[in-house]
Amino acid sequence: GESVGLHLPTLSVQEGDNSIINCAYSNSASDYFIWYKQESGKGPQFIIDIRSNMDKRQGQRVTVLLNKTVKHLSLQIAATQPGDSAVYFCADRAYGQNFVFGPGTRLSVLP
Amino acid sequence: NAGVTQTPKFQVLKTGQSMTLQCAQDMNHEYMSWYRQDPGMGLRLIHYSVGAGITDQGEVPNGYNVSRSTTEDFPLRLLSAAPSQTSVYFCASTDRGGNQPQHFGDGTRLSIL
């Protein structure tokens, strides 16, 4: 993930709508990618991961899409719920190296 | 199964004081790491360990020491606290077998006055 400065991007969605959170990474050698959810006062919680030999992976209400050509990762949350309100960030890693974390996006779910 | 446990949850220090942040995991993970999280920035790696007796520096190691005498514990020591070390610190662990996500503790919120 790339650091984009002090201001955390914010995404506001209506309850029940789908959410799409985006992430750019810079290392073309990265082969493993993770999305984390972080609630206020808590540590990051694993949501879903994807390996570089895949373009798409689905979990429960979440889908991760990987575009290696433009080094872009997205997280789609279906039927967004109030409990989905949190900061979401991506992490990428090249083989044998440490994870690089993005700054995150704050998702707010409106009633 | 507690996962990754960090203590204390909150701490206020004066400039120049030293302290140790504790981290313990009960998953028998070989790899452990320490990160700091500052507003608007991604997690930055301070130090990491690939197993007992082995530690290495991450992106921002200055002012911090670590040791790994057991698989379970990975304490982080601030040698002489500075205001720039005010941050939220997270410990994480992972199994080394293949691509595995890291498991995080709930963090230590540290303020240096």
Coordinates of C-alpha atoms in Angstrom, one line a residue:
Chain A
G1 CA 0.0 0.0 0.0
E2 CA 1.0 3.6 -0.5
S3 CA 1.1 6.3 2.1
V4 CA -0.9 9.3 0.9
G5 CA -0.3 11.7 3.7
L6 CA -2.0 12.8 6.9
H7 CA -5.6 12.8 5.7
L8 CA -7.5 9.5 5.8
P9 CA -9.8 9.1 2.8
T10 CA -13.4 8.7 3.8
L11 CA -16.2 6.8 2.2
S12 CA -19.8 7.3 3.3
V13 CA -22.5 4.8 2.1
Q14 CA -26.1 4.2 2.8
E15 CA -27.0 1.1 4.8
G16 CA -27.8 -1.7 2.4
D17 CA -25.8 -0.3 -0.4
N18 CA -22.6 -1.9 -1.7
S19 CA -19.2 -0.4 -0.8
I20 CA -16.1 -0.3 -2.8
I21 CA -12.8 0.5 -1.2
N22 CA -9.7 0.9 -3.3
C23 CA -5.9 0.5 -2.7
A24 CA -2.8 1.1 -4.8
Y25 CA 0.4 -0.7 -4.2
S26 CA 3.8 0.1 -5.6
N27 CA 5.9 -3.1 -5.6
S28 CA 5.4 -5.1 -8.8
A29 CA 7.0 -8.1 -7.1
S30 CA 4.2 -8.3 -4.5
D31 CA 2.5 -11.7 -4.6
Y32 CA 0.3 -11.7 -1.5
F33 CA -2.4 -9.2 -0.5
I34 CA -4.6 -8.8 2.5
W35 CA -7.5 -6.6 3.5
Y36 CA -7.9 -5.7 7.2
K37 CA -10.7 -4.0 9.1
Q38 CA -9.8 -1.8 12.1
E39 CA -12.5 -0.7 14.6
S40 CA -11.9 2.2 16.9
G41 CA -9.6 1.2 19.8
K42 CA -8.9 -2.3 18.3
G43 CA -6.2 -4.0 16.4
P44 CA -6.5 -4.8 12.7
Q45 CA -8.7 -7.8 11.9
F46 CA -8.1 -10.0 8.9
I47 CA -11.0 -9.9 6.4
I48 CA -9.8 -11.6 3.2
D49 CA -6.6 -12.3 1.3
I50 CA -5.7 -13.0 -2.3
R51 CA -2.6 -14.4 -4.0
S52 CA -1.1 -12.9 -7.2
N53 CA -2.2 -15.9 -9.3
M54 CA -5.8 -14.9 -8.8
D55 CA -7.9 -11.9 -10.0
K56 CA -10.8 -12.3 -7.7
R57 CA -11.7 -14.0 -4.4
Q58 CA -15.0 -14.0 -2.6
G59 CA -15.8 -14.4 1.1
Q60 CA -18.9 -13.8 3.1
R61 CA -20.3 -10.5 1.8
V62 CA -16.8 -9.4 0.7
T63 CA -15.0 -9.7 -2.6
V64 CA -11.4 -8.7 -3.3
L65 CA -10.3 -7.8 -6.9
L66 CA -6.7 -7.7 -7.9
N67 CA -5.4 -5.9 -11.0
K68 CA -1.7 -6.5 -11.3
T69 CA -1.3 -4.5 -14.5
V70 CA -2.1 -1.2 -12.7
K71 CA -1.1 -2.5 -9.2
H72 CA -4.6 -1.9 -7.8
L73 CA -6.6 -3.8 -5.2
S74 CA -10.2 -3.3 -4.3
L75 CA -12.5 -4.5 -1.5
Q76 CA -16.3 -4.8 -2.2
I77 CA -18.7 -5.1 0.7
A78 CA -22.2 -6.2 -0.3
A79 CA -25.2 -4.9 1.6
T80 CA -23.2 -2.7 3.9
Q81 CA -24.3 -2.8 7.5
P82 CA -23.7 -0.4 10.5
G83 CA -21.2 -2.9 11.9
D84 CA -19.1 -2.4 8.8
S85 CA -18.2 1.1 9.9
A86 CA -14.4 1.0 10.5
V87 CA -11.1 1.8 8.8
Y88 CA -10.1 -0.6 6.1
F89 CA -6.6 -1.0 4.8
C90 CA -4.7 -3.2 2.5
A91 CA -1.3 -4.8 2.9
D92 CA 1.0 -6.3 0.2
R93 CA 4.1 -8.4 0.4
A94 CA 6.7 -9.7 -2.0
Y95 CA 8.1 -13.2 -1.3
G96 CA 10.7 -13.1 1.5
Q97 CA 9.9 -9.4 2.4
N98 CA 7.8 -7.7 5.0
F99 CA 4.3 -6.5 4.5
V100 CA 3.7 -2.9 3.4
F101 CA 0.5 -1.3 4.7
G102 CA -1.7 1.4 3.1
P103 CA -3.0 4.3 5.3
G104 CA -6.5 3.1 5.1
T105 CA -10.0 4.4 4.2
R106 CA -12.6 5.2 6.8
L107 CA -16.0 3.7 5.9
S108 CA -19.1 5.4 7.5
V109 CA -22.4 3.7 7.1
L110 CA -25.4 6.1 7.1
P111 CA -28.8 4.9 8.4
Chain B
N1 CA -7.4 -19.1 22.8
A2 CA -6.3 -15.5 23.6
G3 CA -4.3 -14.8 20.3
V4 CA -2.0 -11.9 20.6
T5 CA -2.1 -10.1 24.0
Q6 CA -0.5 -6.6 24.5
T7 CA 0.1 -4.8 27.8
P8 CA -0.4 -2.2 28.9
K9 CA -3.3 -0.8 26.8
F10 CA -2.4 2.8 27.7
Q11 CA 0.7 4.5 29.0
V12 CA 1.9 8.1 29.6
L13 CA 5.7 8.7 29.9
K14 CA 7.9 11.7 30.4
T15 CA 10.7 12.5 27.9
G16 CA 13.7 10.4 28.8
Q17 CA 11.9 7.6 30.6
S18 CA 12.3 4.0 29.5
M19 CA 9.7 1.3 29.4
T20 CA 8.8 -2.1 28.0
L21 CA 5.7 -2.9 25.9
Q22 CA 4.8 -6.5 26.4
C23 CA 3.5 -8.9 23.7
A24 CA 2.6 -12.5 24.0
Q25 CA 1.0 -15.0 21.6
D26 CA -0.4 -18.5 22.3
M27 CA -0.6 -19.7 18.7
N28 CA 3.0 -21.1 18.5
H29 CA 3.7 -18.6 15.7
E30 CA 7.4 -18.3 14.7
Y31 CA 7.1 -14.8 13.2
M32 CA 6.4 -11.8 15.4
S33 CA 6.6 -8.1 14.6
W34 CA 6.1 -4.7 16.1
Y35 CA 4.5 -1.8 14.3
R36 CA 3.6 1.8 15.1
Q37 CA 0.5 3.5 13.7
D38 CA 0.4 7.2 13.3
P39 CA -2.6 9.3 12.1
G40 CA -3.1 9.1 8.3
M41 CA -0.2 6.7 7.8
G42 CA 0.1 3.0 7.3
L43 CA 1.5 0.7 9.9
R44 CA 5.3 1.0 9.9
L45 CA 7.5 -1.9 10.9
I46 CA 9.8 -1.3 13.9
H47 CA 11.4 -4.7 14.5
Y48 CA 10.6 -8.3 13.7
S49 CA 11.6 -11.8 14.6
V50 CA 11.5 -15.0 12.6
G51 CA 12.0 -17.2 15.6
A52 CA 13.4 -17.4 19.2
G53 CA 16.8 -15.9 19.4
I54 CA 16.5 -14.1 16.0
T55 CA 15.5 -10.4 15.6
D56 CA 16.0 -7.8 12.8
Q57 CA 15.3 -4.2 12.2
G58 CA 12.3 -2.9 10.2
E59 CA 11.6 0.5 8.7
V60 CA 11.8 2.6 11.8
P61 CA 14.0 0.9 14.4
N62 CA 15.8 3.9 16.0
G63 CA 15.0 4.3 19.7
Y64 CA 13.6 0.8 20.2
N65 CA 15.1 -2.5 21.2
V66 CA 13.6 -6.0 21.1
S67 CA 14.6 -9.5 22.2
R68 CA 13.0 -12.9 21.6
S69 CA 14.0 -15.4 24.3
T70 CA 10.9 -17.6 23.8
T71 CA 8.5 -18.3 21.0
E72 CA 5.6 -16.8 22.9
D73 CA 7.0 -13.4 24.0
F74 CA 8.4 -10.4 22.0
P75 CA 8.8 -7.3 24.2
L76 CA 9.6 -3.9 22.8
R77 CA 11.8 -1.5 24.8
L78 CA 11.9 2.2 24.5
L79 CA 15.3 3.2 25.7
S80 CA 14.8 7.0 26.3
A81 CA 11.3 8.1 25.3
A82 CA 10.9 11.1 23.0
P83 CA 7.7 13.0 22.0
S84 CA 8.1 11.6 18.5
Q85 CA 7.5 8.2 19.8
T86 CA 3.9 9.1 20.8
S87 CA 1.9 6.6 18.8
V88 CA -0.2 3.4 18.9
Y89 CA 2.0 0.3 18.9
F90 CA 0.8 -3.0 17.6
C91 CA 2.3 -6.4 17.9
A92 CA 1.5 -9.1 15.3
S93 CA 2.3 -12.8 14.8
T94 CA 2.0 -15.2 12.0
D95 CA 2.8 -18.8 11.1
R96 CA 5.7 -19.0 8.7
G97 CA 4.2 -21.7 6.5
G98 CA 3.4 -20.1 3.2
N99 CA 1.3 -17.0 2.7
Q100 CA -0.4 -16.3 6.0
P101 CA -2.1 -13.2 7.4
Q102 CA -0.8 -11.6 10.5
H103 CA -2.8 -11.7 13.8
F104 CA -2.7 -8.4 15.7
G105 CA -3.1 -7.5 19.3
D106 CA -5.3 -4.6 20.3
G107 CA -2.4 -2.1 20.7
T108 CA -0.7 0.0 23.3
R109 CA -1.5 3.7 23.2
L110 CA 1.6 5.6 24.3
S111 CA 1.9 9.3 25.0
I112 CA 5.3 10.9 25.6
L113 CA 5.1 14.3 27.4

